[in-house]
PDB file of C-alpha atoms and ligand atoms in Angstrom:
ATOM      1  CA  UNK A   1      22.285  -5.442 -14.081  1.00 91.00           C
ATOM      2  CA  UNK A   2      22.621  -2.883 -12.167  1.00 96.00           C
ATOM      3  CA  UNK A   3      22.817  -2.691  -8.264  1.00 95.00           C
ATOM      4  CA  UNK A   4      19.229  -0.928  -8.398  1.00 96.00           C
ATOM      5  CA  UNK A   5      17.296  -2.952 -10.778  1.00 97.00           C
ATOM      6  CA  UNK A   6      18.996  -6.120  -8.901  1.00 97.00           C
ATOM      7  CA  UNK A   7      17.188  -5.048  -5.231  1.00 97.00           C
ATOM      8  CA  UNK A   8      14.048  -4.395  -7.818  1.00 98.00           C
ATOM      9  CA  UNK A   9      14.321  -7.741  -8.388  1.00 97.00           C
ATOM     10  CA  UNK A  10      14.790  -8.881  -4.821  1.00 97.00           C
ATOM     11  CA  UNK A  11      12.316  -7.199  -3.169  1.00 98.00           C
ATOM     12  CA  UNK A  12       9.890  -9.240  -0.777  1.00 98.00           C
ATOM     13  CA  UNK A  13       7.516  -8.220   1.571  1.00 98.00           C
ATOM     14  CA  UNK A  14       9.145  -8.660   5.566  1.00 98.00           C
ATOM     15  CA  UNK A  15       6.304  -9.320   8.701  1.00 98.00           C
ATOM     16  CA  UNK A  16       8.725 -10.320  10.849  1.00 98.00           C
ATOM     17  CA  UNK A  17      11.185  -8.246  12.648  1.00 98.00           C
ATOM     18  CA  UNK A  18      14.628  -8.369  13.933  1.00 98.00           C
ATOM     19  CA  UNK A  19      15.143  -7.201  17.754  1.00 98.00           C
ATOM     20  CA  UNK A  20      17.122  -4.787  16.255  1.00 98.00           C
ATOM     21  CA  UNK A  21      16.443  -0.459  16.674  1.00 98.00           C
ATOM     22  CA  UNK A  22      16.882   1.100  12.880  1.00 98.00           C
ATOM     23  CA  UNK A  23      19.252   4.361  13.819  1.00 98.00           C
ATOM     24  CA  UNK A  24      17.764   7.399  13.363  1.00 98.00           C
ATOM     25  CA  UNK A  25      20.318   8.310  10.351  1.00 98.00           C
ATOM     26  CA  UNK A  26      18.660   4.983   8.027  1.00 98.00           C
ATOM     27  CA  UNK A  27      15.439   6.824   9.600  1.00 98.00           C
ATOM     28  CA  UNK A  28      15.846  10.107   7.811  1.00 98.00           C
ATOM     29  CA  UNK A  29      17.714   8.156   4.958  1.00 98.00           C
ATOM     30  CA  UNK A  30      14.695   6.838   3.901  1.00 98.00           C
ATOM     31  CA  UNK A  31      11.319   9.346   4.689  1.00 98.00           C
ATOM     32  CA  UNK A  32      14.225  11.995   3.176  1.00 98.00           C
ATOM     33  CA  UNK A  33      14.372   9.182   0.500  1.00 98.00           C
ATOM     34  CA  UNK A  34      10.533   9.686  -0.083  1.00 98.00           C
ATOM     35  CA  UNK A  35       9.838  13.163   0.440  1.00 98.00           C
ATOM     36  CA  UNK A  36      12.147  13.890  -3.489  1.00 98.00           C
ATOM     37  CA  UNK A  37       9.846  11.347  -4.967  1.00 98.00           C
ATOM     38  CA  UNK A  38       7.859  13.673  -8.131  1.00 98.00           C
ATOM     39  CA  UNK A  39       4.501  14.278  -7.218  1.00 98.00           C
ATOM     40  CA  UNK A  40       1.852  16.094  -9.251  1.00 98.00           C
ATOM     41  CA  UNK A  41       3.186  20.043 -10.427  1.00 98.00           C
ATOM     42  CA  UNK A  42       5.399  19.752  -6.946  1.00 98.00           C
ATOM     43  CA  UNK A  43       2.682  19.789  -4.898  1.00 98.00           C
ATOM     44  CA  UNK A  44       3.345  16.699  -2.141  1.00 98.00           C
ATOM     45  CA  UNK A  45       0.118  16.434  -1.954  1.00 98.00           C
ATOM     46  CA  UNK A  46       0.268  13.640   0.630  1.00 98.00           C
ATOM     47  CA  UNK A  47       1.962  13.756   4.650  1.00 98.00           C
ATOM     48  CA  UNK A  48       3.880  11.135   6.324  1.00 99.00           C
ATOM     49  CA  UNK A  49       2.566  10.534   9.875  1.00 98.00           C
ATOM     50  CA  UNK A  50       5.856   9.056  11.737  1.00 98.00           C
ATOM     51  CA  UNK A  51       3.780   6.646  14.150  1.00 98.00           C
ATOM     52  CA  UNK A  52       6.276   6.710  17.192  1.00 98.00           C
ATOM     53  CA  UNK A  53       3.626   5.921  20.127  1.00 98.00           C
ATOM     54  CA  UNK A  54       3.677   1.672  20.763  1.00 98.00           C
ATOM     55  CA  UNK A  55       0.212   2.454  22.011  1.00 98.00           C
ATOM     56  CA  UNK A  56      -0.969   3.822  18.907  1.00 98.00           C
ATOM     57  CA  UNK A  57       0.742   1.107  16.355  1.00 98.00           C
ATOM     58  CA  UNK A  58      -0.099  -1.595  18.811  1.00 98.00           C
ATOM     59  CA  UNK A  59      -3.919  -0.508  18.272  1.00 98.00           C
ATOM     60  CA  UNK A  60      -3.213  -0.006  14.210  1.00 98.00           C
ATOM     61  CA  UNK A  61      -2.167  -3.240  13.982  1.00 98.00           C
ATOM     62  CA  UNK A  62      -5.460  -4.778  15.533  1.00 98.00           C
ATOM     63  CA  UNK A  63      -8.244  -1.631  13.570  1.00 98.00           C
ATOM     64  CA  UNK A  64      -5.850  -3.039  10.015  1.00 98.00           C
ATOM     65  CA  UNK A  65      -7.251  -6.542  10.451  1.00 97.00           C
ATOM     66  CA  UNK A  66      -5.702  -7.904  13.062  1.00 97.00           C
ATOM     67  CA  UNK A  67      -1.973  -8.478  12.095  1.00 98.00           C
ATOM     68  CA  UNK A  68       0.009  -8.745  15.229  1.00 98.00           C
ATOM     69  CA  UNK A  69       3.716  -8.025  13.242  1.00 98.00           C
ATOM     70  CA  UNK A  70       2.709  -4.248  12.012  1.00 98.00           C
ATOM     71  CA  UNK A  71       2.923  -3.330  16.822  1.00 98.00           C
ATOM     72  CA  UNK A  72       5.926  -4.867  16.529  1.00 98.00           C
ATOM     73  CA  UNK A  73       7.614  -3.087  13.665  1.00 98.00           C
ATOM     74  CA  UNK A  74      10.494  -0.694  14.100  1.00 98.00           C
ATOM     75  CA  UNK A  75       9.119   1.980  12.040  1.00 98.00           C
ATOM     76  CA  UNK A  76       5.335   2.818  10.780  1.00 99.00           C
ATOM     77  CA  UNK A  77       5.012   5.617   8.361  1.00 99.00           C
ATOM     78  CA  UNK A  78       1.915   6.171   6.990  1.00 99.00           C
ATOM     79  CA  UNK A  79       1.526   8.131   3.043  1.00 99.00           C
ATOM     80  CA  UNK A  80      -1.952  10.426   3.695  1.00 98.00           C
ATOM     81  CA  UNK A  81      -3.464  12.208   0.201  1.00 98.00           C
ATOM     82  CA  UNK A  82      -3.618  15.230   1.450  1.00 98.00           C
ATOM     83  CA  UNK A  83      -5.675  18.075  -0.025  1.00 98.00           C
ATOM     84  CA  UNK A  84      -6.240  19.449   3.274  1.00 98.00           C
ATOM     85  CA  UNK A  85      -3.215  21.313   2.491  1.00 98.00           C
ATOM     86  CA  UNK A  86      -3.756  23.346  -0.734  1.00 98.00           C
ATOM     87  CA  UNK A  87      -6.886  24.203   0.274  1.00 97.00           C
ATOM     88  CA  UNK A  88      -5.954  25.844   4.074  1.00 98.00           C
ATOM     89  CA  UNK A  89      -3.373  28.054   1.661  1.00 98.00           C
ATOM     90  CA  UNK A  90      -5.584  28.637  -1.186  1.00 98.00           C
ATOM     91  CA  UNK A  91      -8.330  29.372   1.816  1.00 97.00           C
ATOM     92  CA  UNK A  92      -5.621  32.557   3.237  1.00 98.00           C
ATOM     93  CA  UNK A  93      -5.607  34.295  -0.174  1.00 98.00           C
ATOM     94  CA  UNK A  94      -8.271  33.610  -2.176  1.00 97.00           C
ATOM     95  CA  UNK A  95     -12.220  34.590  -1.746  1.00 94.00           C
ATOM     96  CA  UNK A  96     -14.198  31.465  -1.795  1.00 93.00           C
ATOM     97  CA  UNK A  97     -11.990  28.292  -3.443  1.00 95.00           C
ATOM     98  CA  UNK A  98     -13.674  26.172  -5.148  1.00 95.00           C
ATOM     99  CA  UNK A  99     -14.419  22.096  -3.074  1.00 95.00           C
ATOM    100  CA  UNK A 100     -11.562  19.873  -3.876  1.00 96.00           C
ATOM    101  CA  UNK A 101     -12.777  17.210  -6.232  1.00 95.00           C
ATOM    102  CA  UNK A 102     -12.093  13.549  -6.797  1.00 94.00           C
ATOM    103  CA  UNK A 103      -9.625  14.338  -9.220  1.00 96.00           C
ATOM    104  CA  UNK A 104      -7.302  16.362  -6.162  1.00 97.00           C
ATOM    105  CA  UNK A 105      -8.144  12.847  -4.192  1.00 97.00           C
ATOM    106  CA  UNK A 106      -7.065  10.358  -6.640  1.00 97.00           C
ATOM    107  CA  UNK A 107      -4.131  12.851  -7.375  1.00 98.00           C
ATOM    108  CA  UNK A 108      -2.604  12.679  -4.212  1.00 98.00           C
ATOM    109  CA  UNK A 109      -3.327   9.314  -3.908  1.00 98.00           C
ATOM    110  CA  UNK A 110      -0.720   8.851  -6.542  1.00 98.00           C
ATOM    111  CA  UNK A 111       1.745  10.892  -4.936  1.00 98.00           C
ATOM    112  CA  UNK A 112       1.191   9.449  -1.321  1.00 98.00           C
ATOM    113  CA  UNK A 113       1.576   6.026  -3.214  1.00 98.00           C
ATOM    114  CA  UNK A 114       5.258   6.790  -5.135  1.00 98.00           C
ATOM    115  CA  UNK A 115       6.465   8.524  -2.033  1.00 99.00           C
ATOM    116  CA  UNK A 116       6.208   5.222  -0.042  1.00 99.00           C
ATOM    117  CA  UNK A 117       8.003   3.130  -3.014  1.00 98.00           C
ATOM    118  CA  UNK A 118      11.233   5.449  -2.265  1.00 98.00           C
ATOM    119  CA  UNK A 119      10.475   5.006   0.927  1.00 99.00           C
ATOM    120  CA  UNK A 120      10.224   0.535   0.264  1.00 98.00           C
ATOM    121  CA  UNK A 121      13.484   0.570  -2.232  1.00 98.00           C
ATOM    122  CA  UNK A 122      14.822   3.419   0.130  1.00 98.00           C
ATOM    123  CA  UNK A 123      15.245   0.930   2.638  1.00 98.00           C
ATOM    124  CA  UNK A 124      16.024  -1.913   0.552  1.00 98.00           C
ATOM    125  CA  UNK A 125      19.050  -0.770  -0.137  1.00 98.00           C
ATOM    126  CA  UNK A 126      19.623  -0.073   3.568  1.00 98.00           C
ATOM    127  CA  UNK A 127      19.265  -4.089   5.091  1.00 98.00           C
ATOM    128  CA  UNK A 128      15.659  -2.735   6.057  1.00 98.00           C
ATOM    129  CA  UNK A 129      12.717  -4.462   4.617  1.00 98.00           C
ATOM    130  CA  UNK A 130       9.240  -3.809   4.610  1.00 98.00           C
ATOM    131  CA  UNK A 131       5.576  -4.690   4.105  1.00 98.00           C
ATOM    132  CA  UNK A 132       2.781  -2.169   2.856  1.00 98.00           C
ATOM    133  CA  UNK A 133      -0.900  -2.408   4.450  1.00 98.00           C
ATOM    134  CA  UNK A 134      -3.831  -1.599   2.526  1.00 98.00           C
ATOM    135  CA  UNK A 135      -5.670  -2.219   6.044  1.00 98.00           C
ATOM    136  CA  UNK A 136      -5.093   1.621   7.659  1.00 98.00           C
ATOM    137  CA  UNK A 137      -8.141   1.945   4.138  1.00 98.00           C
ATOM    138  CA  UNK A 138     -10.250   0.729   6.691  1.00 98.00           C
ATOM    139  CA  UNK A 139     -11.739   1.947   9.475  1.00 98.00           C
ATOM    140  CA  UNK A 140     -12.102   4.766   7.735  1.00 97.00           C
ATOM    141  CA  UNK A 141     -14.126   6.721  11.313  1.00 98.00           C
ATOM    142  CA  UNK A 142     -11.574   5.069  13.886  1.00 98.00           C
ATOM    143  CA  UNK A 143      -9.009   6.406  11.998  1.00 98.00           C
ATOM    144  CA  UNK A 144      -9.998   9.692  11.721  1.00 98.00           C
ATOM    145  CA  UNK A 145     -10.151   9.835  15.074  1.00 98.00           C
ATOM    146  CA  UNK A 146      -6.862   7.952  16.299  1.00 98.00           C
ATOM    147  CA  UNK A 147      -4.490   9.966  13.584  1.00 98.00           C
ATOM    148  CA  UNK A 148      -6.492  13.094  14.345  1.00 98.00           C
ATOM    149  CA  UNK A 149      -7.231  13.354  10.050  1.00 98.00           C
ATOM    150  CA  UNK A 150      -8.776  16.996   8.647  1.00 98.00           C
ATOM    151  CA  UNK A 151     -11.293  16.036   6.059  1.00 97.00           C
ATOM    152  CA  UNK A 152      -9.473  16.814   3.167  1.00 98.00           C
ATOM    153  CA  UNK A 153      -6.930  14.057   4.386  1.00 98.00           C
ATOM    154  CA  UNK A 154      -7.404   9.983   3.755  1.00 98.00           C
ATOM    155  CA  UNK A 155      -4.927   7.271   4.784  1.00 98.00           C
ATOM    156  CA  UNK A 156      -3.880   5.639   1.995  1.00 98.00           C
ATOM    157  CA  UNK A 157      -1.179   3.815   2.497  1.00 98.00           C
ATOM    158  CA  UNK A 158       0.782   2.532   5.653  1.00 98.00           C
ATOM    159  CA  UNK A 159       4.518   0.315   5.705  1.00 99.00           C
ATOM    160  CA  UNK A 160       6.138  -1.223   8.947  1.00 99.00           C
ATOM    161  CA  UNK A 161       9.524  -1.482   8.459  1.00 98.00           C
ATOM    162  CA  UNK A 162      12.316  -3.942  10.672  1.00 98.00           C
ATOM    163  CA  UNK A 163      15.536  -6.107  10.003  1.00 98.00           C
ATOM    164  CA  UNK A 164      14.078  -9.246   8.014  1.00 98.00           C
ATOM    165  CA  UNK A 165      14.394 -12.570  10.438  1.00 98.00           C
ATOM    166  CA  UNK A 166      17.465 -15.125   8.095  1.00 97.00           C
ATOM    167  CA  UNK A 167      13.877 -17.035   8.187  1.00 97.00           C
ATOM    168  CA  UNK A 168      12.624 -13.558   5.989  1.00 96.00           C
ATOM    169  CA  UNK A 169      15.554 -13.029   4.288  1.00 96.00           C
ATOM    170  CA  UNK A 170      15.554 -16.632   2.741  1.00 96.00           C
ATOM    171  CA  UNK A 171      11.559 -17.171   1.579  1.00 95.00           C
ATOM    172  CA  UNK A 172      10.960 -17.062  -1.299  1.00 94.00           C
ATOM    173  CA  UNK A 173      10.372 -14.886  -3.329  1.00 96.00           C
ATOM    174  CA  UNK A 174       6.802 -14.622  -4.482  1.00 96.00           C
ATOM    175  CA  UNK A 175       6.581 -15.202  -8.608  1.00 96.00           C
ATOM    176  CA  UNK A 176       4.653 -12.687 -10.954  1.00 98.00           C
ATOM    177  CA  UNK A 177       2.646 -12.552 -14.009  1.00 98.00           C
ATOM    178  CA  UNK A 178       4.072 -13.679 -17.174  1.00 98.00           C
ATOM    179  CA  UNK A 179       4.625  -9.397 -18.846  1.00 98.00           C
ATOM    180  CA  UNK A 180       2.844 -10.476 -21.870  1.00 97.00           C
ATOM    181  CA  UNK A 181      -0.106 -10.927 -19.702  1.00 98.00           C
ATOM    182  CA  UNK A 182       0.481  -7.358 -17.893  1.00 98.00           C
ATOM    183  CA  UNK A 183       2.394  -5.192 -20.946  1.00 98.00           C
ATOM    184  CA  UNK A 184      -0.622  -4.493 -23.079  1.00 97.00           C
ATOM    185  CA  UNK A 185       0.922  -2.518 -27.094  1.00 97.00           C
ATOM    186  CA  UNK A 186      -1.186   0.956 -27.841  1.00 98.00           C
ATOM    187  CA  UNK A 187      -4.379  -0.482 -27.011  1.00 98.00           C
ATOM    188  CA  UNK A 188      -5.613  -2.400 -24.520  1.00 98.00           C
ATOM    189  CA  UNK A 189      -6.361  -6.399 -24.551  1.00 97.00           C
ATOM    190  CA  UNK A 190      -9.564  -7.660 -22.690  1.00 98.00           C
ATOM    191  CA  UNK A 191      -8.086 -11.037 -21.650  1.00 98.00           C
ATOM    192  CA  UNK A 192     -10.292 -14.238 -22.046  1.00 98.00           C
ATOM    193  CA  UNK A 193     -11.467 -17.549 -20.163  1.00 98.00           C
ATOM    194  CA  UNK A 194      -8.112 -19.476 -21.692  1.00 98.00           C
ATOM    195  CA  UNK A 195      -5.867 -16.930 -21.529  1.00 98.00           C
ATOM    196  CA  UNK A 196      -6.646 -15.744 -18.060  1.00 98.00           C
ATOM    197  CA  UNK A 197      -6.181 -19.298 -17.197  1.00 98.00           C
ATOM    198  CA  UNK A 198      -2.701 -19.947 -18.578  1.00 97.00           C
ATOM    199  CA  UNK A 199      -1.279 -16.609 -16.409  1.00 98.00           C
ATOM    200  CA  UNK A 200      -2.215 -18.252 -13.392  1.00 98.00           C
ATOM    201  CA  UNK A 201      -1.183 -21.724 -14.784  1.00 97.00           C
ATOM    202  CA  UNK A 202       2.171 -20.227 -16.534  1.00 97.00           C
ATOM    203  CA  UNK A 203       2.594 -18.415 -12.679  1.00 97.00           C
ATOM    204  CA  UNK A 204       1.859 -21.442 -10.239  1.00 95.00           C
ATOM    205  CA  UNK A 205       4.612 -23.848 -13.070  1.00 93.00           C
ATOM    206  CA  UNK A 206       7.177 -20.778 -11.519  1.00 93.00           C
ATOM    207  CA  UNK A 207       7.176 -23.016  -8.147  1.00 89.00           C
ATOM    208  CA  UNK A 208       6.188 -26.632  -9.398  1.00 87.00           C
ATOM    209  CA  UNK A 209       6.300 -27.729  -6.094  1.00 88.00           C
ATOM    210  CA  UNK A 210       3.255 -25.824  -4.402  1.00 86.00           C
ATOM    211  CA  UNK A 211       0.602 -27.729  -6.614  1.00 89.00           C
ATOM    212  CA  UNK A 212      -2.095 -25.320  -8.158  1.00 94.00           C
ATOM    213  CA  UNK A 213      -5.701 -26.718  -9.876  1.00 96.00           C
ATOM    214  CA  UNK A 214      -7.132 -23.252 -11.740  1.00 97.00           C
ATOM    215  CA  UNK A 215     -10.546 -23.841 -10.141  1.00 97.00           C
ATOM    216  CA  UNK A 216      -9.497 -24.920  -6.802  1.00 97.00           C
ATOM    217  CA  UNK A 217      -7.303 -22.028  -6.982  1.00 96.00           C
ATOM    218  CA  UNK A 218      -9.071 -18.988  -7.853  1.00 98.00           C
ATOM    219  CA  UNK A 219     -12.455 -20.513  -5.178  1.00 98.00           C
ATOM    220  CA  UNK A 220     -10.199 -20.278  -2.282  1.00 97.00           C
ATOM    221  CA  UNK A 221      -8.936 -17.117  -3.390  1.00 97.00           C
ATOM    222  CA  UNK A 222     -11.838 -15.412  -3.789  1.00 98.00           C
ATOM    223  CA  UNK A 223     -13.129 -16.478  -0.131  1.00 98.00           C
ATOM    224  CA  UNK A 224      -9.981 -15.453   1.011  1.00 97.00           C
ATOM    225  CA  UNK A 225      -9.518 -12.580  -0.175  1.00 97.00           C
ATOM    226  CA  UNK A 226     -11.822 -10.768  -2.608  1.00 97.00           C
ATOM    227  CA  UNK A 227     -15.223 -11.435  -0.879  1.00 97.00           C
ATOM    228  CA  UNK A 228     -13.295 -11.775   2.474  1.00 96.00           C
ATOM    229  CA  UNK A 229     -15.023  -9.883   5.544  1.00 96.00           C
ATOM    230  CA  UNK A 230     -11.346  -6.981   5.700  1.00 96.00           C
ATOM    231  CA  UNK A 231     -12.026  -6.570   1.810  1.00 97.00           C
ATOM    232  CA  UNK A 232     -15.692  -5.073   1.948  1.00 97.00           C
ATOM    233  CA  UNK A 233     -15.374  -3.077   4.678  1.00 97.00           C
ATOM    234  CA  UNK A 234     -11.728  -2.067   3.289  1.00 97.00           C
ATOM    235  CA  UNK A 235     -15.298  -1.080   0.144  1.00 98.00           C
ATOM    236  CA  UNK A 236     -17.258   0.802   3.442  1.00 98.00           C
ATOM    237  CA  UNK A 237     -14.930   2.942   4.919  1.00 98.00           C
ATOM    238  CA  UNK A 238     -14.282   4.325   1.582  1.00 98.00           C
ATOM    239  CA  UNK A 239     -17.290   5.258   0.780  1.00 97.00           C
ATOM    240  CA  UNK A 240     -18.067   6.721   3.565  1.00 96.00           C
ATOM    241  CA  UNK A 241     -14.509   8.907   3.464  1.00 97.00           C
ATOM    242  CA  UNK A 242     -15.901   9.815  -0.138  1.00 96.00           C
ATOM    243  CA  UNK A 243     -18.823  10.470   1.137  1.00 95.00           C
ATOM    244  CA  UNK A 244     -17.855  12.883   3.646  1.00 94.00           C
ATOM    245  CA  UNK A 245     -15.573  14.124   1.235  1.00 94.00           C
ATOM    246  CA  UNK A 246     -17.640  15.045  -1.136  1.00 90.00           C
ATOM    247  CA  UNK A 247     -20.239  16.195   0.941  1.00 84.00           C
ATOM    248  CA  UNK A 248     -22.370  19.940   0.647  1.00 74.00           C
TER     249      UNK A 248
HETATM  250  C1  FMN B 301      -1.545  -1.736  -1.557  1.00 81.55           C
HETATM  251  C2  FMN B 301      -0.698  -2.628  -0.975  1.00 81.55           C
HETATM  252  C3  FMN B 301      -1.070  -3.218   0.114  1.00 81.55           C
HETATM  253  C4  FMN B 301      -0.914  -4.577   1.134  1.00 81.55           C
HETATM  254  N1  FMN B 301      -1.325  -4.432   2.098  1.00 81.55           N
HETATM  255  C5  FMN B 301      -0.901  -5.769   3.339  1.00 81.55           C
HETATM  256  C6  FMN B 301      -0.951  -6.197   4.495  1.00 81.55           C
HETATM  257  O1  FMN B 301      -2.460  -5.265   4.379  1.00 81.55           O
HETATM  258  N2  FMN B 301      -1.009  -7.078   5.051  1.00 81.55           N
HETATM  259  C7  FMN B 301       0.469  -7.746   4.620  1.00 81.55           C
HETATM  260  O2  FMN B 301       0.840  -8.828   5.167  1.00 81.55           O
HETATM  261  N3  FMN B 301       0.127  -8.212   3.080  1.00 81.55           N
HETATM  262  C8  FMN B 301       0.308  -6.257   2.103  1.00 81.55           C
HETATM  263  N4  FMN B 301       1.169  -5.579   1.539  1.00 81.55           N
HETATM  264  C9  FMN B 301       1.610  -7.265   1.175  1.00 81.55           C
HETATM  265  C10 FMN B 301       1.338  -7.946  -0.442  1.00 81.55           C
HETATM  266  O3  FMN B 301       0.584  -8.905  -0.162  1.00 81.55           O
HETATM  267  C11 FMN B 301       2.365  -7.776  -1.106  1.00 81.55           C
HETATM  268  O4  FMN B 301       2.976  -7.411  -2.048  1.00 81.55           O
HETATM  269  C12 FMN B 301       2.545  -9.014  -2.069  1.00 81.55           C
HETATM  270  O5  FMN B 301       1.583 -10.327  -2.004  1.00 81.55           O
HETATM  271  C13 FMN B 301       4.104 -10.166  -3.327  1.00 81.55           C
HETATM  272  O6  FMN B 301       4.558 -10.350  -2.483  1.00 81.55           O
HETATM  273  P1  FMN B 301       5.682  -9.432  -1.845  1.00 81.55           P
HETATM  274  O7  FMN B 301       5.877  -8.533  -0.973  1.00 81.55           O
HETATM  275  O8  FMN B 301       6.755 -10.114  -0.585  1.00 81.55           O
HETATM  276  O9  FMN B 301       6.844  -9.660  -2.993  1.00 81.55           O
HETATM  277  C14 FMN B 301       0.422  -5.588   0.507  1.00 81.55           C
HETATM  278  C15 FMN B 301       0.812  -5.104  -0.401  1.00 81.55           C
HETATM  279  C16 FMN B 301       0.376  -4.305  -1.153  1.00 81.55           C
HETATM  280  C17 FMN B 301       1.030  -3.057  -3.125  1.00 81.55           C
END
């Protein structure tokens, strides 16, 4: 197995960081790797906000569903879908450019996330751990204000970085679903109840020390994640953004 594939296989989230700074050279390498990612039509429909203000980061750790470890990150980058720079460019030359639509928004989200994953992979290669923070999509109105976001810019994800503590480095990586459930040949195959249950049981069997009972597990997960306040806030926040984005 080559080193890149091994690194991709081994990578897991890191949420507790050593008190060790990331050097300017390594930070530069991480950001450059992000910028080297492909983007649709080479448009770079994203902007990276490098959060260097500790007070802002502490506030973000609260607004992003109260996750205190965010405030202890040694590097925090917010990847924003950005069509503002394109519509501003078009406006210089075109008389009445059409308004960006949800197509541009989703394409910008693709660009932002692909660049983000490049940053994660680059950091990993330097021994620097990372964790995605999806909650940056919550509290749209607040994030718009504190990050000074114009209409066609939306924070898709934040990534926090730092060197893993020994405990984090040793933490077992959560198992993934087996490939048979993830890859469908040619057309989508909707899974029946039995297959769905087996998908979870198979994954749980990879870590047999953790007791698993399908109904109990799904019920707890439903309550903890899907039906949680933060999930509902995410939907509210994104809806509010799209309304502003789309307003005439
Ligand atoms: C889009 C996205 C958003 C995430 N948001 C959070 C988050 O807000 N807080 C957190 O602790 N982990 C977050 N994670 C990390 C996932 O929980 C983690 O990747 C997953 O449980 C698999 O674990 P692993 O990365 O250690 O393999 C996020 C991951 C992704 C891809």
